[in-house]
Short mmCIF file of C-alpha atoms and ligand atoms in Angstrom, two decimals:
data_model
loop_
_atom_site.label_atom_id
_atom_site.label_comp_id
_atom_site.label_asym_id
_atom_site.label_seq_id
_atom_site.Cartn_x
_atom_site.Cartn_y
_atom_site.Cartn_z
CA MET A 1 -140.91 -273.07 -32.19
CA GLY A 2 -140.25 -269.65 -34.24
CA GLN A 3 -140.52 -266.21 -32.14
CA ALA A 4 -143.07 -265.04 -34.33
CA THR A 5 -145.00 -267.69 -34.79
CA LYS A 6 -145.63 -267.78 -30.63
CA ASN A 7 -145.90 -264.50 -30.49
CA LYS A 8 -148.78 -264.70 -32.82
CA LEU A 9 -149.85 -267.64 -30.85
CA VAL A 10 -149.82 -265.59 -27.52
CA LEU A 11 -151.52 -262.61 -29.04
CA THR A 12 -154.37 -264.70 -30.36
CA SER A 13 -155.02 -266.73 -27.13
CA LYS A 14 -154.73 -263.03 -25.21
CA ILE A 15 -157.42 -261.61 -27.31
CA ALA A 16 -159.34 -265.37 -26.56
CA SER A 17 -158.51 -265.00 -22.70
CA ASP A 18 -159.51 -261.32 -22.87
CA THR A 19 -162.56 -261.95 -24.51
CA LEU A 20 -162.99 -264.81 -21.55
CA ASP A 21 -162.54 -262.55 -19.07
CA TYR A 22 -165.00 -259.80 -20.08
CA MET A 23 -167.47 -263.03 -20.29
CA GLY A 24 -166.70 -264.22 -17.00
CA LYS A 25 -166.84 -260.02 -15.86
CA LYS A 26 -170.64 -260.04 -17.15
CA ILE A 27 -171.62 -263.52 -15.84
CA LEU A 28 -170.44 -262.18 -12.50
CA HIS A 29 -172.57 -259.35 -12.87
CA LEU A 30 -175.10 -262.32 -13.91
CA LYS A 31 -174.58 -263.90 -10.74
CA VAL A 32 -174.79 -261.36 -8.39
CA ALA A 33 -178.06 -259.95 -10.16
CA PHE A 34 -179.60 -263.44 -10.24
CA VAL A 35 -178.61 -263.97 -6.47
CA ILE A 36 -180.33 -260.51 -5.47
CA VAL A 37 -183.63 -261.36 -7.96
CA PHE A 38 -183.55 -264.71 -5.94
CA ALA A 39 -183.18 -263.54 -2.56
CA ALA A 40 -185.55 -260.88 -3.54
CA LEU A 41 -188.58 -262.70 -4.68
CA SER A 42 -187.34 -266.03 -2.24
CA PRO A 43 -189.43 -264.29 0.89
CA THR A 44 -192.75 -263.44 -1.39
CA ALA A 45 -192.77 -266.86 -3.44
CA LEU A 46 -192.75 -268.67 0.28
CA GLY A 47 -195.39 -265.97 1.65
CA LEU A 48 -198.16 -266.84 -1.05
CA PHE A 49 -197.80 -270.95 0.97
CA ILE A 50 -196.80 -270.12 4.55
CA HIS A 51 -197.48 -267.15 6.63
CA LEU A 52 -193.72 -265.41 7.37
CA THR A 53 -192.77 -263.02 10.39
CA PRO A 54 -190.55 -260.46 9.10
CA ILE A 55 -187.37 -262.08 10.93
CA LEU A 56 -188.23 -265.65 8.66
CA SER A 57 -188.43 -263.36 5.27
CA ILE A 58 -184.97 -262.21 5.77
CA LEU A 59 -183.39 -265.62 6.86
CA ALA A 60 -185.67 -267.14 3.53
CA ALA A 61 -183.87 -264.72 1.73
CA ILE A 62 -180.58 -265.46 3.38
CA VAL A 63 -180.72 -269.06 2.66
CA CYS A 64 -182.79 -268.48 -0.66
CA ALA A 65 -179.21 -266.30 -1.77
CA ILE A 66 -176.61 -268.65 -0.56
CA LEU A 67 -178.42 -271.54 -2.49
CA SER A 68 -178.91 -270.21 -5.74
CA ALA A 69 -175.25 -268.97 -5.21
CA ILE A 70 -174.21 -272.23 -4.82
CA PHE A 71 -176.15 -273.40 -7.74
CA LEU A 72 -174.63 -271.05 -9.88
CA ILE A 73 -171.53 -271.40 -9.10
CA TRP A 74 -171.94 -275.42 -9.69
CA ILE A 75 -173.89 -274.68 -13.11
CA LEU A 76 -171.00 -272.47 -14.34
CA LYS A 77 -167.80 -274.09 -13.15
CA PRO A 78 -166.72 -275.60 -16.57
CA LEU A 79 -167.09 -271.98 -17.87
CA GLY A 80 -164.15 -271.34 -15.52
CA LYS A 81 -162.21 -274.15 -16.88
CA PHE A 82 -162.51 -273.15 -19.99
CA SER A 83 -161.25 -269.83 -19.20
CA GLU A 84 -157.80 -271.47 -17.38
CA SER A 85 -157.18 -273.52 -20.61
CA VAL A 86 -157.36 -270.51 -22.93
CA ARG A 87 -154.98 -268.83 -20.44
CA ALA A 88 -152.72 -271.65 -20.59
CA PHE A 89 -152.78 -271.94 -24.38
CA SER A 90 -151.77 -267.99 -24.25
CA ASP A 91 -149.05 -268.72 -22.27
CA GLY A 92 -147.88 -270.76 -24.89
CA ASN A 93 -148.68 -274.36 -23.42
CA LEU A 94 -149.93 -275.69 -26.33
CA ASN A 95 -150.16 -279.41 -25.03
CA HIS A 96 -152.92 -278.10 -22.25
CA ARG A 97 -156.39 -279.59 -22.47
CA ILE A 98 -159.83 -279.57 -20.76
CA ASP A 99 -160.87 -281.96 -18.06
CA ILE A 100 -164.72 -281.90 -18.20
CA ARG A 101 -166.67 -284.89 -17.70
CA SER A 102 -170.09 -283.51 -16.57
CA GLY A 103 -172.00 -285.67 -19.21
CA ASP A 104 -173.50 -282.90 -20.29
CA GLU A 105 -173.30 -279.72 -23.59
CA PHE A 106 -170.04 -278.28 -21.25
CA GLU A 107 -168.13 -281.89 -21.87
CA ASP A 108 -169.37 -282.02 -25.31
CA MET A 109 -167.61 -278.31 -25.96
CA GLY A 110 -164.66 -279.32 -23.84
CA ASN A 111 -163.99 -282.13 -26.31
CA SER A 112 -164.49 -279.60 -29.03
CA PHE A 113 -162.29 -277.07 -27.67
CA ASN A 114 -159.48 -280.43 -27.29
CA THR A 115 -159.72 -281.46 -30.78
CA LEU A 116 -159.56 -277.41 -32.36
CA ALA A 117 -156.26 -277.36 -29.77
CA ASP A 118 -155.07 -280.62 -31.18
CA LYS A 119 -155.31 -279.72 -34.35
CA LEU A 120 -154.42 -275.71 -34.20
CA SER A 121 -150.63 -276.78 -32.27
CA LYS A 122 -150.26 -279.60 -35.07
CA THR A 123 -150.92 -276.56 -37.93
CA ILE A 124 -148.85 -274.33 -35.65
CA ASN A 125 -145.85 -276.96 -34.99
CA GLN A 126 -145.89 -277.70 -38.85
CA THR A 127 -145.87 -273.95 -39.64
CA ALA A 128 -142.99 -273.35 -37.21
CA ASN A 129 -141.64 -276.20 -38.85
CA ASP A 130 -141.45 -274.77 -42.30
CA ARG A 131 -140.72 -271.60 -41.11
CA ASP A 132 -137.83 -273.05 -39.96
CA ILE A 133 -136.10 -274.90 -42.75
CA ALA A 134 -137.10 -271.91 -45.23
CA ILE A 135 -135.07 -269.25 -42.40
CA SER A 136 -131.86 -271.96 -42.59
CA GLU A 137 -132.45 -272.60 -46.74
CA LYS A 138 -132.29 -268.49 -46.74
CA ASN A 139 -129.49 -268.07 -44.25
CA ARG A 140 -127.77 -270.88 -46.26
CA PHE A 141 -128.70 -269.14 -50.33
CA ASP A 142 -127.44 -266.13 -48.40
CA GLU A 143 -124.03 -266.97 -46.99
CA ILE A 144 -123.63 -268.62 -51.15
CA LEU A 145 -124.15 -265.41 -52.41
CA SER A 146 -122.10 -263.37 -50.11
CA SER A 147 -119.06 -266.22 -50.52
CA VAL A 148 -119.46 -265.32 -54.59
CA ILE A 149 -116.21 -263.28 -55.35
CA ASP A 150 -117.95 -261.86 -58.08
CA GLY A 151 -120.99 -259.31 -57.41
CA ILE A 152 -124.30 -260.53 -58.19
CA ILE A 153 -127.29 -257.76 -58.40
CA ALA A 154 -131.11 -258.71 -58.55
CA LEU A 155 -133.55 -256.33 -60.16
CA ASP A 156 -137.58 -256.31 -60.40
CA PHE A 157 -139.49 -255.89 -63.30
CA ASN A 158 -139.15 -252.19 -62.85
CA LYS A 159 -135.49 -252.78 -62.74
CA ASN A 160 -135.53 -251.94 -59.18
CA ILE A 161 -132.34 -253.48 -57.16
CA ILE A 162 -133.66 -256.00 -54.77
CA PHE A 163 -130.82 -257.68 -54.29
CA LEU A 164 -126.81 -256.87 -53.49
CA ASN A 165 -124.46 -259.14 -52.67
CA LYS A 166 -121.18 -258.75 -50.50
CA SER A 167 -118.77 -258.53 -53.72
CA ALA A 168 -121.34 -256.03 -55.66
CA GLN A 169 -121.24 -254.12 -52.69
CA ASN A 170 -117.71 -253.76 -52.38
CA LEU A 171 -117.74 -253.21 -56.25
CA THR A 172 -120.59 -250.27 -55.90
CA GLY A 173 -119.81 -248.77 -52.62
CA TYR A 174 -123.52 -249.12 -51.61
CA SER A 175 -125.00 -251.19 -48.98
CA ASN A 176 -128.14 -253.61 -49.47
CA THR A 177 -130.21 -251.04 -47.63
CA GLU A 178 -129.27 -248.18 -49.58
CA VAL A 179 -130.36 -249.62 -52.65
CA TYR A 180 -133.18 -251.40 -52.16
CA GLY A 181 -135.97 -250.48 -54.43
CA LYS A 182 -134.40 -248.09 -55.99
CA PRO A 183 -133.80 -247.92 -59.81
CA VAL A 184 -130.77 -249.67 -60.70
CA ASN A 185 -129.79 -246.93 -63.52
CA GLN A 186 -129.98 -244.21 -61.05
CA LEU A 187 -127.19 -245.64 -58.65
CA ILE A 188 -124.81 -247.64 -60.44
CA HIS A 189 -123.98 -246.16 -64.19
CA PHE A 190 -122.01 -249.10 -66.84
CA PHE A 191 -120.65 -247.45 -69.69
CA SER A 192 -118.80 -249.11 -72.81
CA ASP A 193 -116.26 -247.13 -75.02
CA THR A 194 -118.57 -244.68 -76.27
CA GLU A 195 -121.83 -245.24 -74.75
CA ASP A 196 -124.08 -245.45 -71.61
CA ILE A 197 -125.45 -248.98 -71.36
CA LEU A 198 -129.03 -248.83 -69.79
CA PRO A 199 -130.77 -251.73 -68.04
CA LYS A 200 -133.12 -252.07 -71.15
CA THR A 201 -129.98 -253.10 -73.06
CA TYR A 202 -128.52 -255.68 -70.76
CA CYS A 203 -131.60 -257.12 -69.37
CA GLN A 204 -132.70 -258.13 -72.67
CA GLY A 205 -131.52 -261.75 -73.82
CA ASN A 206 -127.97 -262.53 -72.69
CA PHE A 207 -125.79 -259.75 -72.20
CA ASN A 208 -121.90 -260.30 -71.91
CA GLN A 209 -119.35 -257.47 -71.92
CA GLY A 210 -116.78 -255.60 -70.78
CA VAL A 211 -117.67 -252.47 -69.42
CA LYS A 212 -116.76 -249.73 -67.41
CA LEU A 213 -118.78 -249.35 -64.09
CA ILE A 214 -119.48 -246.30 -61.64
CA GLY A 215 -120.82 -246.59 -58.61
CA LYS A 216 -121.38 -244.51 -55.13
CA ASP A 217 -118.14 -242.75 -55.09
CA GLY A 218 -117.67 -242.09 -58.65
CA LYS A 219 -115.15 -244.71 -58.73
CA GLN A 220 -114.39 -246.15 -62.03
CA THR A 221 -113.93 -250.22 -62.18
CA LYS A 222 -113.58 -252.30 -65.24
CA ILE A 223 -115.43 -254.97 -65.05
CA ASN A 224 -116.87 -258.00 -67.41
CA LEU A 225 -120.91 -257.37 -66.83
CA ILE A 226 -122.97 -260.29 -67.43
CA ALA A 227 -126.93 -260.17 -67.71
CA THR A 228 -129.46 -262.58 -67.81
CA GLN A 229 -133.01 -262.33 -68.13
CA VAL A 230 -134.82 -264.17 -65.96
CA GLY A 231 -138.39 -264.42 -67.27
CA GLY A 232 -139.43 -266.76 -63.60
CA PRO A 233 -143.37 -266.25 -62.12
CA VAL A 234 -144.05 -262.99 -61.80
CA GLN A 235 -144.87 -263.64 -58.01
CA THR A 236 -141.10 -263.55 -57.55
CA ASN A 237 -140.73 -260.51 -58.89
CA LEU A 238 -137.41 -261.46 -60.42
CA ASN A 239 -136.51 -260.19 -63.66
CA CYS A 240 -133.01 -259.72 -64.47
CA ILE A 241 -129.48 -260.79 -62.22
CA LEU A 242 -126.66 -259.36 -63.03
CA ILE A 243 -122.57 -260.35 -62.31
CA LEU A 244 -120.02 -258.13 -62.39
CA HIS A 245 -116.87 -259.93 -62.58
CA ASP A 246 -113.96 -257.27 -61.89
CA LEU A 247 -111.52 -256.84 -64.04
CA SER A 248 -108.87 -254.31 -62.54
CA GLN A 249 -106.98 -257.00 -60.99
CA GLU A 250 -106.33 -259.21 -63.61
CA GLU A 251 -105.46 -255.91 -65.94
CA GLU A 252 -102.84 -255.11 -63.24
CA LEU A 253 -101.43 -258.62 -63.40
CA GLU A 254 -101.56 -258.77 -67.24
CA GLN A 255 -99.78 -255.55 -67.45
CA MET A 256 -97.15 -256.43 -64.89
CA LYS A 257 -96.58 -259.16 -67.43
CA LEU A 258 -96.16 -257.12 -70.65
CA ASP A 259 -93.95 -254.99 -68.13
CA PHE A 260 -91.95 -258.03 -67.50
CA VAL A 261 -91.97 -259.34 -71.00
CA SER A 262 -90.86 -256.33 -72.74
CA MET A 263 -88.58 -255.31 -69.97
CA ALA A 264 -86.52 -259.06 -70.23
CA SER A 265 -86.59 -258.94 -74.01
CA HIS A 266 -85.21 -255.44 -74.31
CA GLU A 267 -82.25 -256.50 -71.55
CA LEU A 268 -81.62 -259.79 -74.07
CA LYS A 269 -81.91 -257.99 -77.19
CA THR A 270 -78.89 -256.08 -76.72
CA PRO A 271 -76.18 -258.42 -75.62
CA LEU A 272 -77.67 -260.98 -78.81
CA THR A 273 -77.18 -258.12 -81.18
CA SER A 274 -73.36 -258.08 -79.96
CA ILE A 275 -73.37 -261.68 -80.41
CA ILE A 276 -74.40 -262.16 -83.58
CA GLY A 277 -72.64 -259.12 -85.00
CA TYR A 278 -69.24 -260.60 -83.86
CA LEU A 279 -69.78 -264.27 -84.43
CA SER A 280 -70.78 -262.97 -88.44
CA VAL A 281 -67.50 -260.95 -88.41
CA PHE A 282 -65.71 -263.40 -86.54
CA LEU A 283 -67.14 -266.27 -89.68
CA GLU A 284 -66.71 -264.12 -92.48
CA GLU A 285 -62.81 -263.31 -91.87
CA ASN A 286 -61.73 -266.74 -90.69
CA LYS A 287 -64.18 -269.58 -91.79
CA SER A 288 -61.55 -270.50 -94.28
CA GLN A 289 -59.25 -270.78 -92.00
CA LEU A 290 -61.02 -272.52 -89.58
CA PRO A 291 -60.95 -276.74 -89.23
CA LYS A 292 -64.30 -278.12 -90.22
CA ASP A 293 -65.31 -279.53 -86.92
CA GLY A 294 -64.76 -275.81 -85.36
CA SER A 295 -66.32 -274.07 -88.70
CA ASP A 296 -69.64 -275.90 -88.24
CA LEU A 297 -70.11 -275.80 -84.70
CA LEU A 298 -69.84 -271.84 -85.10
CA ASP A 299 -72.24 -272.28 -87.80
CA LYS A 300 -74.53 -273.85 -85.44
CA ALA A 301 -74.42 -271.29 -82.68
CA PHE A 302 -74.72 -268.54 -85.14
CA ILE A 303 -78.46 -270.33 -86.19
CA ALA A 304 -79.31 -270.69 -82.73
CA ALA A 305 -78.26 -266.87 -81.65
CA GLN A 306 -80.46 -265.83 -84.93
CA GLN A 307 -83.33 -267.97 -83.76
CA LEU A 308 -83.22 -266.65 -80.40
CA GLN A 309 -83.06 -263.14 -81.95
CA THR A 310 -86.46 -263.92 -84.02
CA LEU A 311 -88.07 -265.19 -80.61
CA ILE A 312 -87.25 -261.97 -79.14
CA GLN A 313 -88.55 -259.82 -81.78
CA ASN A 314 -91.74 -262.25 -81.53
CA LEU A 315 -92.07 -261.63 -77.99
CA LEU A 316 -91.42 -257.95 -78.50
CA ASN A 317 -94.03 -257.54 -81.56
CA VAL A 318 -96.57 -259.12 -79.39
CA ASN A 319 -96.03 -257.26 -76.49
CA LYS A 320 -96.85 -254.46 -78.78
CA ILE A 321 -99.67 -255.95 -80.17
CA GLU A 322 -101.56 -256.51 -76.16
CA ARG A 323 -100.52 -252.77 -75.55
CA GLU A 324 -101.95 -251.13 -78.90
CA GLN A 325 -98.58 -250.11 -79.47
CA LEU A 326 -97.71 -251.91 -82.32
CA SER A 327 -96.75 -249.23 -84.90
CA VAL A 328 -97.69 -249.41 -88.63
CA SER A 329 -97.40 -246.90 -90.53
CA PRO A 330 -98.72 -247.23 -94.20
CA GLU A 331 -97.52 -245.22 -97.23
CA SER A 332 -98.22 -246.01 -101.07
CA VAL A 333 -95.53 -248.93 -102.04
CA ASP A 334 -94.87 -250.94 -104.47
CA TYR A 335 -94.89 -253.89 -103.46
CA LEU A 336 -93.39 -256.09 -105.89
CA PRO A 337 -89.48 -255.17 -104.55
CA ILE A 338 -90.65 -256.31 -101.18
CA LEU A 339 -91.75 -259.23 -102.42
CA LEU A 340 -89.03 -260.17 -104.08
CA LYS A 341 -86.36 -258.88 -100.95
CA ALA A 342 -88.16 -261.50 -99.09
CA ILE A 343 -88.40 -264.16 -101.19
CA GLU A 344 -84.70 -263.67 -101.98
CA ASP A 345 -84.22 -263.64 -98.70
CA LEU A 346 -84.97 -266.89 -97.98
CA LYS A 347 -84.16 -268.74 -100.77
CA ASN A 348 -81.05 -270.19 -99.29
CA GLN A 349 -83.02 -271.58 -96.11
CA ALA A 350 -85.15 -273.31 -99.51
CA ALA A 351 -82.09 -274.74 -101.29
CA GLN A 352 -80.94 -276.04 -97.92
CA LYS A 353 -84.07 -278.58 -98.03
CA ASN A 354 -84.16 -278.91 -101.38
CA ILE A 355 -87.89 -277.06 -101.79
CA SER A 356 -88.44 -275.16 -104.86
CA LEU A 357 -89.00 -271.10 -103.60
CA ASN A 358 -90.88 -269.21 -106.89
CA LEU A 359 -92.70 -266.02 -107.22
CA THR A 360 -95.61 -266.43 -110.31
CA SER A 361 -94.66 -263.35 -112.30
CA PRO A 362 -98.03 -261.18 -112.33
CA THR A 363 -99.70 -261.36 -115.39
CA GLN A 364 -100.16 -257.05 -115.12
CA THR A 365 -98.10 -254.49 -113.48
CA LEU A 366 -98.48 -254.84 -109.51
CA PRO A 367 -100.70 -251.16 -108.35
CA LYS A 368 -99.01 -249.70 -105.40
CA VAL A 369 -100.57 -251.13 -102.62
CA MET A 370 -101.13 -249.07 -98.85
CA ALA A 371 -98.81 -250.78 -96.90
CA ASP A 372 -95.64 -250.00 -94.33
CA PRO A 373 -92.95 -251.96 -96.53
CA ILE A 374 -90.78 -253.23 -93.07
CA ARG A 375 -93.93 -254.86 -91.92
CA LEU A 376 -94.84 -255.91 -94.80
CA GLY A 377 -91.82 -257.47 -95.11
CA GLU A 378 -92.41 -259.51 -92.19
CA VAL A 379 -95.79 -260.85 -93.26
CA VAL A 380 -93.77 -262.53 -96.56
CA THR A 381 -91.26 -263.49 -94.43
CA ASN A 382 -93.46 -265.45 -91.71
CA LEU A 383 -95.30 -267.10 -94.60
CA VAL A 384 -92.92 -267.74 -96.61
CA SER A 385 -90.62 -269.49 -93.77
CA ASN A 386 -94.02 -271.47 -92.31
CA ALA A 387 -94.04 -272.60 -95.72
CA ILE A 388 -90.99 -273.91 -96.14
CA ASN A 389 -90.39 -275.14 -92.65
CA TYR A 390 -93.37 -277.22 -92.62
CA THR A 391 -92.89 -278.59 -95.95
CA ASN A 392 -90.60 -281.77 -96.63
CA PRO A 393 -87.69 -281.78 -98.73
CA GLY A 394 -87.88 -282.32 -102.67
CA GLY A 395 -91.66 -280.01 -102.03
CA ARG A 396 -92.88 -276.83 -103.43
CA VAL A 397 -93.79 -273.28 -102.17
CA GLU A 398 -95.63 -270.70 -104.96
CA VAL A 399 -96.10 -267.17 -104.28
CA SER A 400 -98.79 -265.37 -106.39
CA THR A 401 -100.45 -262.26 -106.59
CA ALA A 402 -104.16 -261.44 -108.07
CA ILE A 403 -105.25 -257.90 -108.55
CA SER A 404 -108.94 -256.87 -107.90
CA PRO A 405 -110.30 -253.50 -108.32
CA ALA A 406 -109.66 -252.33 -104.78
CA GLU A 407 -107.15 -254.80 -103.29
CA VAL A 408 -104.36 -256.88 -104.42
CA LYS A 409 -104.53 -260.76 -103.34
CA THR A 410 -101.39 -262.65 -102.33
CA THR A 411 -101.05 -266.63 -102.16
CA VAL A 412 -98.16 -268.27 -100.64
CA SER A 413 -98.59 -272.32 -100.99
CA ASP A 414 -96.95 -275.17 -100.52
CA THR A 415 -96.95 -278.65 -100.75
CA GLY A 416 -96.63 -279.28 -97.24
CA VAL A 417 -97.57 -281.42 -94.44
CA GLY A 418 -100.70 -279.59 -94.18
CA ILE A 419 -102.41 -278.78 -91.44
CA PRO A 420 -105.73 -280.15 -89.92
CA PRO A 421 -108.80 -278.63 -90.13
CA GLU A 422 -109.34 -278.82 -86.05
CA ALA A 423 -106.78 -276.37 -85.76
CA ILE A 424 -107.51 -273.81 -88.57
CA PRO A 425 -109.37 -271.81 -85.76
CA HIS A 426 -106.20 -271.45 -83.56
CA LEU A 427 -103.86 -271.23 -85.97
CA PHE A 428 -103.84 -267.13 -85.93
CA GLY A 429 -103.70 -267.31 -81.83
CA LYS A 430 -101.08 -266.74 -79.81
CA PHE A 431 -97.99 -269.49 -79.24
CA PHE A 432 -100.64 -271.83 -81.17
CA ARG A 433 -98.17 -274.65 -82.59
CA VAL A 434 -99.91 -277.91 -84.66
CA SER A 435 -98.12 -281.33 -83.50
CA ASN A 436 -96.93 -283.24 -85.86
CA GLN A 437 -93.42 -284.55 -86.77
CA LEU A 438 -92.05 -281.76 -89.10
CA GLN A 439 -93.99 -279.08 -86.16
CA LYS A 440 -91.75 -280.57 -83.69
CA ALA A 441 -88.70 -280.79 -85.77
CA SER A 442 -88.60 -277.12 -86.53
CA LYS A 443 -88.48 -274.81 -83.47
CA GLY A 444 -90.80 -272.19 -83.40
CA THR A 445 -92.57 -270.14 -81.18
CA GLY A 446 -96.32 -270.32 -82.51
CA LEU A 447 -96.63 -266.52 -82.55
CA GLY A 448 -95.26 -265.79 -86.13
CA LEU A 449 -98.85 -266.14 -87.68
CA TYR A 450 -100.54 -264.10 -84.64
CA ILE A 451 -98.10 -261.54 -85.58
CA THR A 452 -98.93 -261.47 -89.44
CA LYS A 453 -102.67 -261.49 -88.76
CA SER A 454 -102.49 -258.26 -86.39
CA ILE A 455 -100.04 -256.44 -88.95
CA ILE A 456 -102.67 -257.11 -92.04
CA GLU A 457 -105.65 -255.92 -90.17
CA LYS A 458 -103.76 -253.14 -89.11
CA LEU A 459 -102.99 -252.48 -92.98
CA HIS A 460 -107.16 -252.66 -93.16
CA GLY A 461 -106.35 -256.04 -95.19
CA LYS A 462 -107.77 -259.78 -94.07
CA ILE A 463 -106.02 -263.18 -94.27
CA TRP A 464 -107.01 -266.87 -94.48
CA VAL A 465 -105.62 -270.11 -95.08
CA GLU A 466 -106.93 -272.94 -96.81
CA SER A 467 -104.86 -276.47 -96.32
CA GLU A 468 -105.55 -280.19 -96.41
CA VAL A 469 -103.56 -282.62 -94.66
CA GLY A 470 -100.80 -284.37 -96.58
CA LYS A 471 -101.41 -282.09 -99.90
CA GLY A 472 -99.94 -278.83 -98.72
CA SER A 473 -101.84 -275.33 -97.43
CA SER A 474 -102.38 -271.91 -98.84
CA PHE A 475 -102.34 -268.75 -97.27
CA PHE A 476 -104.43 -266.09 -98.60
CA TYR A 477 -104.00 -262.11 -97.79
CA THR A 478 -105.44 -259.03 -99.50
CA LEU A 479 -104.19 -255.31 -98.92
CA PRO A 480 -105.49 -252.16 -100.22
CA ILE A 481 -104.20 -250.83 -103.66
CA ALA A 482 -103.01 -247.12 -103.08
CA PRO A 483 -105.42 -244.38 -104.52
CA GLN A 484 -104.21 -243.86 -108.15
CA ASN A 485 -101.80 -240.36 -108.15
CA SER A 486 -101.30 -240.92 -104.86
CA SER A 487 -100.33 -237.66 -103.60
CA PHE A 488 -100.15 -236.87 -99.48
CA GLN A 489 -103.83 -235.42 -99.36
CA ASN A 490 -105.04 -239.27 -100.31
CA GLU A 491 -102.72 -241.03 -98.20
CA ASP A 492 -104.18 -238.92 -95.27
CA LYS A 493 -107.29 -239.83 -96.57
CA PHE A 494 -106.67 -243.59 -95.96
CA VAL A 495 -105.27 -243.18 -92.59
CA ALA A 496 -108.13 -241.13 -91.73
CA GLN A 497 -110.56 -243.46 -92.80
CA ALA A 498 -108.57 -246.14 -91.36
CA ILE A 499 -108.34 -244.70 -88.22
CA GLN A 500 -111.75 -244.33 -87.87
CA ALA A 501 -112.18 -247.79 -89.01
CA GLY A 502 -110.17 -248.55 -85.92
CA THR A 503 -107.46 -250.43 -87.82
CA LEU A 504 -104.19 -248.09 -87.81
CA ASN A 505 -102.72 -247.73 -84.47
CA TYR A 506 -100.34 -244.90 -84.36
N1 ATP B 601 -97.37 -273.71 -94.32
C1 ATP B 601 -97.83 -274.81 -93.35
N2 ATP B 601 -97.75 -275.71 -93.25
C2 ATP B 601 -98.04 -276.42 -92.28
N3 ATP B 601 -98.38 -275.80 -90.75
C3 ATP B 601 -98.44 -274.57 -90.86
C4 ATP B 601 -97.80 -273.81 -91.61
N4 ATP B 601 -98.34 -272.47 -91.54
C5 ATP B 601 -98.14 -272.53 -90.22
N5 ATP B 601 -98.50 -274.14 -89.50
C6 ATP B 601 -98.95 -274.55 -88.27
O1 ATP B 601 -99.03 -273.17 -87.75
C7 ATP B 601 -98.73 -273.50 -86.58
C8 ATP B 601 -98.48 -271.46 -86.05
O2 ATP B 601 -97.77 -270.93 -86.99
P1 ATP B 601 -96.78 -269.88 -86.62
O3 ATP B 601 -95.89 -269.19 -87.70
O4 ATP B 601 -97.53 -269.17 -85.55
O5 ATP B 601 -95.79 -270.15 -85.43
P2 ATP B 601 -94.46 -270.95 -85.78
O6 ATP B 601 -93.86 -271.60 -87.02
O7 ATP B 601 -94.42 -272.09 -84.88
O8 ATP B 601 -93.39 -270.22 -84.81
P3 ATP B 601 -92.44 -269.01 -84.97
O9 ATP B 601 -93.31 -268.17 -83.95
O10 ATP B 601 -91.31 -269.26 -84.92
O11 ATP B 601 -93.35 -268.42 -86.92
C9 ATP B 601 -96.98 -273.82 -86.69
O12 ATP B 601 -96.33 -273.87 -85.89
C10 ATP B 601 -97.86 -274.94 -87.83
O13 ATP B 601 -98.39 -276.18 -86.92
MG1 MG B 602 -93.48 -269.66 -88.05
#
């Protein structure tokens, strides 16, 4: 039996037992009074029938007193049994029952008491059982919640804290007792980059966002806050559950990973540049004197070294994008020469695969665009070399432009293998490659489109793709037209707007 239930039972029985004690005392007083009155009246009553001497009167009074006392004790004996039974009950002996076999009302009362005791002990046992089950359920639930790595905070309808698990205590610096029943917004603060996020915002519907948490000691922790409105029955007084996922460790790991990639890429870049340089000079000066096999091997080594250099450059670029350090310096530039140069550089690659590569001449003079010429060159190169790589020999690659009032749209289309629709949503992600024969044959890292998209977005443009498997693909991107008579002042204005829109990063 639960301790609290037992305590309640003892208290109830004690009250009953005290009441019976009180009654017992009153009955004792009554008994004494009865015996005295009976003893006092008996000589007078007897005197009505026979003549009594004073000594006989005293003797008669004594005899009557004894007889009346014996009679009273006999009559009231069952009451003592009641008192005993209640006392036994009050001591926690729920199995105790009264045994009165007088055949009169006292026996009926005893039976009623026993029936009551049966029901009472059954109810008490059941309640104790239910309570034990509820306590063990609660303990199990508490154990589960405290072993969850994420912090969990429960709020009531007034946005007061009603529960904080162990992880939430570690994250906020508060213990359960310190915060119980207190308004969450007075103790724990959540911030986005720009503003304070209040309970009325995060406890409405489903909220899922990276935020900064400020707890007891004023320490800031980067977390992902997931808040769910519970909307359960009002009796539970549970309105909102907050899940706090600590991001600081993940950020630290991510930072270490970025540092490692950056360091390794830089270390590889220098010797590789030397290898490419020496190979290129050697091939240029000695190719004609080398035997064909030797020259072919050196060509392959040169191409492999160049591929490695592209990979390292891609990794460095991705690293900069992740750190938000990819520098893009837009200026008013002539677009056509950039297009022509990139296409010219890839002419050989296309010719080797017997692919025709053309730039459709613009119908009107291309206006200047706001772009970083080097980064824009990378964009064109990535898209055109993809078009060549993923097109079978004999195919076509076309680059064309279209002018609208605010932007220039460029299209790079091919008659290549195409992209399956289910791959398109992932195409501009990191390290994504479609697996088909042609993709397997060409060596790539799946970073080109990710970098291309980042550059275009930093230039305030958009990029997208349309494709049909077996027919070919068209990649489109837009660039903002530079303000006419672009002066330094205008460029500054563009840059300021772009920075405000979060698209340029200096
Ligand atoms: N024009 C295209 N036609 C068909 N598939 C394409 C085309 N362009 C890109 N893809 C698919 O998208 C994937 C990702 O392209 P992305 O340029 O990002 O990487 P990659 O070419 O594999 O490697 P790299 O990082 O060296 O460019 C490619 O592997 C290819 O499967
Ligand atoms: Mg590519």
